[in-house]
Each structure stands twice: as C-alpha cells, then as structure tokens.
Amino acid sequence: MVVVTGREPDSRRPDGAMSSSDAEDDFLEPATPTATQAGHSLPLLPQEFPEVVPLNIGGAHFTTRLSTLRRYEDTMLAAMFSGRHYIPTDAEGRYFIDRDGAHFGDVLNFLRSGDLPPRERVRAVYKEAQYYAIGPLLEQLENMQPLKGEKVRQAFLGLMPYYKDHLERIVEIARLRAVQRKARFAKLKGLTVDHQCIGVCDKHLINHYYCKRPIYEFKITWWVIASQGWSVHFRDSF
C-alpha cells in the first residue's frame, strides 16, 4: 500500500539554505482579518446613547437629556449625538468633549429652556455658541449688550470710507510724535486698531496721543482734506 502525504520532497539545497518556495511557506495568511481589512469589510455600527446623557466637558461634569442635545438639528451637539460619530468616554463612562466647560452650563440652559446668560457672560457664551454652531443662541446674544452696541458700532464705522486705513495712519503718527516729544506716550500704550478707540478731544487726535472712550459713544464729523490728510472732530455724546 502506498501512503501519499501531500508534502513535496525536501527542496533544501545541499548548503542548507532555503529555496524561495520554502520562504513563502513561512508567511501564511492570517486566520482573522487585520484591522485594515476589517475596516473595509465590516461596517461600523452607529453609536447608541442613553436617554439621560452624562457629559465631561473639559473636566466639568454635566447631565442632560439626549433630546436637549438634539434640540436644534443644525448644531454641532446634535451632530455629535446623532449616532453617526464616535464620542470617547472617560473612566466613569461620561461622554468627553475636549473643550473648556466653564460656560457650557449657559449653553445647556438655553437648549433646555431658552434662558440667556447675564450681561457679564454674554461674550464668553457667544464664543461657545460659535464653537457648537448654535444659530438661535447666536442670534439672541447678538441682540444683547455688549454685543448689540458693538454690532451698531461696526455698522456705523462701515459707513466711513477707509476708516481702518486712516486709523492706522493716525495712530502711527501719534506714536511717533509722542516718542519724539516724550509726552503722554503711556496713555497710548496698549492701543490697537482692533480696539478702534480713537479718543475724546476737541482737536485733532494726532495732537493728543491718547484714547479714552469707544468711538461709538460720540457723534463724529469726518472729512478728507487732500492737501493736509484727514481730520476727525468729536462733538457731543449720544
């Protein structure tokens, strides 16, 4: 009787080296798919969330309903907790968002009941509303002080031709003259174009070198003089 083992005769060379066929036998296909293969062949299941969601926002803990986070569809929070995206959890099982949570409570209060923050927190909460893309909250905050005043101020300045260009020029002249004369330079220190505060005076700003109040608190006469540059005169308060 002849027994066939299915193995080919030993193909090792006399010098003891393996042939190419022996080397290939040492690299067998894995019995289970690799992570890359699994990623292509196995679809990811949607992440499911409980009705009551524990949150960890940068170390600050909150608890709210899933429906609260999904209240407005076109927001970052609604998208995050839609199940289409994976959200990591901390050691206690809270869903973690890597963001400072100091003002997240104000965001939740708006989503829960439409409550708005007090004036001193409006700017900070506005930044959070921008980050989480909460349009309704942004709209309401823009109608509150101090953002409402800033909005009016920017619209007013938008009516002035070349305002920022002229402001940069006038501030630079003021800096140079203040340095040369060593007068009142300390009062100009820290003034930037972003602040757009160009002083309270009854003469040309370049002769004063300092700034006291925001421009939108005053009525302004603005004109351009071809031969002398331009001038700004302040009249009375609103």
mmCIF file of C-alpha atoms in Angstrom, residues 32-205:
data_model
loop_
_atom_site.group_PDB
_atom_site.id
_atom_site.type_symbol
_atom_site.label_atom_id
_atom_site.label_comp_id
_atom_site.label_asym_id
_atom_site.label_seq_id
_atom_site.Cartn_x
_atom_site.Cartn_y
_atom_site.Cartn_z
ATOM 1 C CA THR A 32 -8.558 36.586 11.068
ATOM 2 C CA PRO A 33 -8.725 39.831 9.067
ATOM 3 C CA THR A 34 -6.376 42.630 10.037
ATOM 4 C CA ALA A 35 -7.636 45.984 11.271
ATOM 5 C CA THR A 36 -7.273 47.425 7.792
ATOM 6 C CA GLN A 37 -9.135 44.537 6.228
ATOM 7 C CA ALA A 38 -11.837 44.696 8.869
ATOM 8 C CA GLY A 39 -12.243 48.404 8.301
ATOM 9 C CA HIS A 40 -13.050 47.798 4.656
ATOM 10 C CA SER A 41 -15.222 44.741 5.127
ATOM 11 C CA LEU A 42 -17.023 45.352 8.430
ATOM 12 C CA PRO A 43 -19.271 48.460 8.607
ATOM 13 C CA LEU A 44 -19.160 50.465 11.838
ATOM 14 C CA LEU A 45 -22.369 50.332 13.861
ATOM 15 C CA PRO A 46 -23.991 53.635 14.900
ATOM 16 C CA GLN A 47 -23.139 54.701 18.453
ATOM 17 C CA GLU A 48 -26.156 54.487 20.738
ATOM 18 C CA PHE A 49 -26.754 56.941 23.575
ATOM 19 C CA PRO A 50 -28.880 56.658 26.716
ATOM 20 C CA GLU A 51 -31.888 58.891 27.259
ATOM 21 C CA VAL A 52 -30.019 60.645 30.081
ATOM 22 C CA VAL A 53 -26.527 61.611 28.916
ATOM 23 C CA PRO A 54 -23.612 62.135 31.342
ATOM 24 C CA LEU A 55 -21.076 64.622 29.982
ATOM 25 C CA ASN A 56 -17.494 65.562 30.750
ATOM 26 C CA ILE A 57 -16.696 68.921 29.156
ATOM 27 C CA GLY A 58 -13.009 69.525 29.744
ATOM 28 C CA GLY A 59 -13.274 68.138 33.289
ATOM 29 C CA ALA A 60 -16.598 69.791 34.197
ATOM 30 C CA HIS A 61 -19.436 67.296 34.647
ATOM 31 C CA PHE A 62 -22.967 67.812 33.348
ATOM 32 C CA THR A 63 -26.023 65.616 32.925
ATOM 33 C CA THR A 64 -28.835 66.284 30.472
ATOM 34 C CA ARG A 65 -31.379 64.576 28.276
ATOM 35 C CA LEU A 66 -30.421 63.345 24.840
ATOM 36 C CA SER A 67 -33.334 65.311 23.390
ATOM 37 C CA THR A 68 -31.838 68.516 24.831
ATOM 38 C CA LEU A 69 -28.571 67.982 22.975
ATOM 39 C CA ARG A 70 -30.514 67.293 19.774
ATOM 40 C CA ARG A 71 -32.945 70.207 20.149
ATOM 41 C CA TYR A 72 -31.612 72.110 17.129
ATOM 42 C CA GLU A 73 -30.664 69.901 14.194
ATOM 43 C CA ASP A 74 -28.049 72.115 12.560
ATOM 44 C CA THR A 75 -25.747 72.256 15.567
ATOM 45 C CA MET A 76 -22.511 70.543 16.457
ATOM 46 C CA LEU A 77 -24.049 68.908 19.531
ATOM 47 C CA ALA A 78 -26.933 67.446 17.543
ATOM 48 C CA ALA A 79 -24.475 66.028 15.019
ATOM 49 C CA MET A 80 -22.165 64.637 17.707
ATOM 50 C CA PHE A 81 -25.006 62.827 19.473
ATOM 51 C CA SER A 82 -26.810 61.691 16.344
ATOM 52 C CA GLY A 83 -25.052 58.321 16.450
ATOM 53 C CA ARG A 84 -23.115 58.964 13.261
ATOM 54 C CA HIS A 85 -19.936 59.941 15.122
ATOM 55 C CA TYR A 86 -17.948 58.200 17.811
ATOM 56 C CA ILE A 87 -17.538 60.090 21.098
ATOM 57 C CA PRO A 88 -14.988 58.780 23.618
ATOM 58 C CA THR A 89 -15.903 58.295 27.271
ATOM 59 C CA ASP A 90 -13.888 58.906 30.423
ATOM 60 C CA ALA A 91 -13.186 56.364 33.172
ATOM 61 C CA GLU A 92 -16.662 56.960 34.642
ATOM 62 C CA GLY A 93 -18.431 56.465 31.333
ATOM 63 C CA ARG A 94 -19.165 60.131 30.714
ATOM 64 C CA TYR A 95 -19.037 61.318 27.109
ATOM 65 C CA PHE A 96 -15.987 63.513 26.774
ATOM 66 C CA ILE A 97 -15.698 66.766 24.800
ATOM 67 C CA ASP A 98 -12.267 68.396 24.857
ATOM 68 C CA ARG A 99 -13.473 71.941 25.486
ATOM 69 C CA ASP A 100 -13.398 74.298 28.462
ATOM 70 C CA GLY A 101 -16.655 73.681 30.293
ATOM 71 C CA ALA A 102 -16.786 76.935 32.279
ATOM 72 C CA HIS A 103 -19.738 78.274 30.269
ATOM 73 C CA PHE A 104 -21.278 75.049 28.977
ATOM 74 C CA GLY A 105 -23.947 75.320 31.665
ATOM 75 C CA ASP A 106 -25.220 78.503 29.994
ATOM 76 C CA VAL A 107 -25.346 76.659 26.676
ATOM 77 C CA LEU A 108 -27.357 73.832 28.267
ATOM 78 C CA ASN A 109 -29.742 76.272 29.944
ATOM 79 C CA PHE A 110 -30.526 77.811 26.579
ATOM 80 C CA LEU A 111 -31.091 74.399 24.992
ATOM 81 C CA ARG A 112 -33.305 73.359 27.896
ATOM 82 C CA SER A 113 -35.498 76.402 28.340
ATOM 83 C CA GLY A 114 -34.201 79.281 26.228
ATOM 84 C CA ASP A 115 -32.544 81.036 29.173
ATOM 85 C CA LEU A 116 -29.901 83.625 28.324
ATOM 86 C CA PRO A 117 -26.770 84.474 30.328
ATOM 87 C CA PRO A 118 -26.300 87.721 32.285
ATOM 88 C CA ARG A 119 -24.530 90.570 30.565
ATOM 89 C CA GLU A 120 -21.111 89.866 32.077
ATOM 90 C CA ARG A 121 -21.052 86.408 30.459
ATOM 91 C CA VAL A 122 -22.515 87.300 27.070
ATOM 92 C CA ARG A 123 -19.195 87.479 25.214
ATOM 93 C CA ALA A 124 -17.913 84.212 26.674
ATOM 94 C CA VAL A 125 -21.142 82.340 25.947
ATOM 95 C CA TYR A 126 -21.176 83.807 22.443
ATOM 96 C CA LYS A 127 -17.822 82.111 21.777
ATOM 97 C CA GLU A 128 -19.256 78.793 22.985
ATOM 98 C CA ALA A 129 -22.310 79.252 20.776
ATOM 99 C CA GLN A 130 -19.976 79.817 17.837
ATOM 100 C CA TYR A 131 -17.984 76.680 18.653
ATOM 101 C CA TYR A 132 -21.096 74.499 18.947
ATOM 102 C CA ALA A 133 -22.737 76.280 15.981
ATOM 103 C CA ILE A 134 -25.964 77.071 17.845
ATOM 104 C CA GLY A 135 -27.550 79.592 15.494
ATOM 105 C CA PRO A 136 -30.608 80.546 17.604
ATOM 106 C CA LEU A 137 -28.390 81.313 20.605
ATOM 107 C CA LEU A 138 -26.033 83.392 18.470
ATOM 108 C CA GLU A 139 -28.938 85.461 17.149
ATOM 109 C CA GLN A 140 -30.292 86.235 20.605
ATOM 110 C CA LEU A 141 -26.900 87.075 22.063
ATOM 111 C CA GLU A 142 -26.213 89.488 19.212
ATOM 112 C CA ASN A 143 -29.249 91.468 20.354
ATOM 113 C CA MET A 144 -27.909 91.774 23.901
ATOM 114 C CA GLN A 145 -25.384 94.220 25.301
ATOM 115 C CA PRO A 146 -22.466 94.495 24.870
ATOM 116 C CA LEU A 147 -22.699 92.681 21.519
ATOM 117 C CA LYS A 148 -25.611 94.788 20.290
ATOM 118 C CA GLY A 149 -23.662 98.007 20.819
ATOM 119 C CA GLU A 150 -20.655 96.527 19.062
ATOM 120 C CA LYS A 151 -22.847 95.494 16.135
ATOM 121 C CA VAL A 152 -24.233 99.029 15.803
ATOM 122 C CA ARG A 153 -20.746 100.457 16.148
ATOM 123 C CA GLN A 154 -19.337 98.262 13.398
ATOM 124 C CA ALA A 155 -22.238 99.174 11.105
ATOM 125 C CA PHE A 156 -21.618 102.855 11.818
ATOM 126 C CA LEU A 157 -17.896 102.558 11.125
ATOM 127 C CA GLY A 158 -18.693 100.676 7.934
ATOM 128 C CA LEU A 159 -20.218 103.891 6.574
ATOM 129 C CA MET A 160 -16.910 105.703 6.955
ATOM 130 C CA PRO A 161 -14.626 105.322 3.933
ATOM 131 C CA TYR A 162 -11.209 103.805 4.644
ATOM 132 C CA TYR A 163 -11.728 104.028 8.395
ATOM 133 C CA LYS A 164 -9.215 101.353 9.395
ATOM 134 C CA ASP A 165 -6.585 102.592 6.969
ATOM 135 C CA HIS A 166 -6.881 106.119 8.300
ATOM 136 C CA LEU A 167 -6.933 104.927 11.887
ATOM 137 C CA GLU A 168 -3.702 103.004 11.436
ATOM 138 C CA ARG A 169 -2.103 106.083 9.938
ATOM 139 C CA ILE A 170 -3.274 108.456 12.638
ATOM 140 C CA VAL A 171 -2.257 106.137 15.473
ATOM 141 C CA GLU A 172 1.182 105.667 13.953
ATOM 142 C CA ILE A 173 1.634 109.432 13.666
ATOM 143 C CA ALA A 174 0.523 109.807 17.270
ATOM 144 C CA ARG A 175 3.022 107.192 18.418
ATOM 145 C CA LEU A 176 5.901 108.845 16.570
ATOM 146 C CA ARG A 177 5.103 112.322 17.859
ATOM 147 C CA ALA A 178 4.621 111.076 21.385
ATOM 148 C CA VAL A 179 8.002 109.360 21.317
ATOM 149 C CA GLN A 180 9.695 112.430 19.895
ATOM 150 C CA ARG A 181 8.126 114.760 22.431
ATOM 151 C CA LYS A 182 8.099 112.235 25.277
ATOM 152 C CA ALA A 183 4.575 113.295 26.088
ATOM 153 C CA ARG A 184 1.618 111.150 27.138
ATOM 154 C CA PHE A 185 3.009 108.060 25.497
ATOM 155 C CA ALA A 186 1.946 105.920 28.442
ATOM 156 C CA LYS A 187 -1.683 106.700 27.733
ATOM 157 C CA LEU A 188 -1.319 105.407 24.208
ATOM 158 C CA LYS A 189 0.352 102.191 25.329
ATOM 159 C CA GLY A 190 -1.780 99.147 24.539
ATOM 160 C CA LEU A 191 -3.925 100.893 21.935
ATOM 161 C CA THR A 192 -4.518 98.720 18.875
ATOM 162 C CA VAL A 193 -6.549 99.086 15.728
ATOM 163 C CA ASP A 194 -8.739 96.215 16.903
ATOM 164 C CA HIS A 195 -9.993 98.363 19.778
ATOM 165 C CA GLN A 196 -10.890 101.140 17.354
ATOM 166 C CA CYS A 197 -10.983 103.702 20.150
ATOM 167 C CA ILE A 198 -9.646 106.985 18.804
ATOM 168 C CA GLY A 199 -10.071 109.401 21.655
ATOM 169 C CA VAL A 200 -12.152 112.137 23.192
ATOM 170 C CA CYS A 201 -10.903 115.558 22.225
ATOM 171 C CA ASP A 202 -11.815 118.870 20.659
ATOM 172 C CA LYS A 203 -8.692 118.998 18.496
ATOM 173 C CA HIS A 204 -7.005 116.701 16.047
ATOM 174 C CA LEU A 205 -6.206 113.338 17.568
#
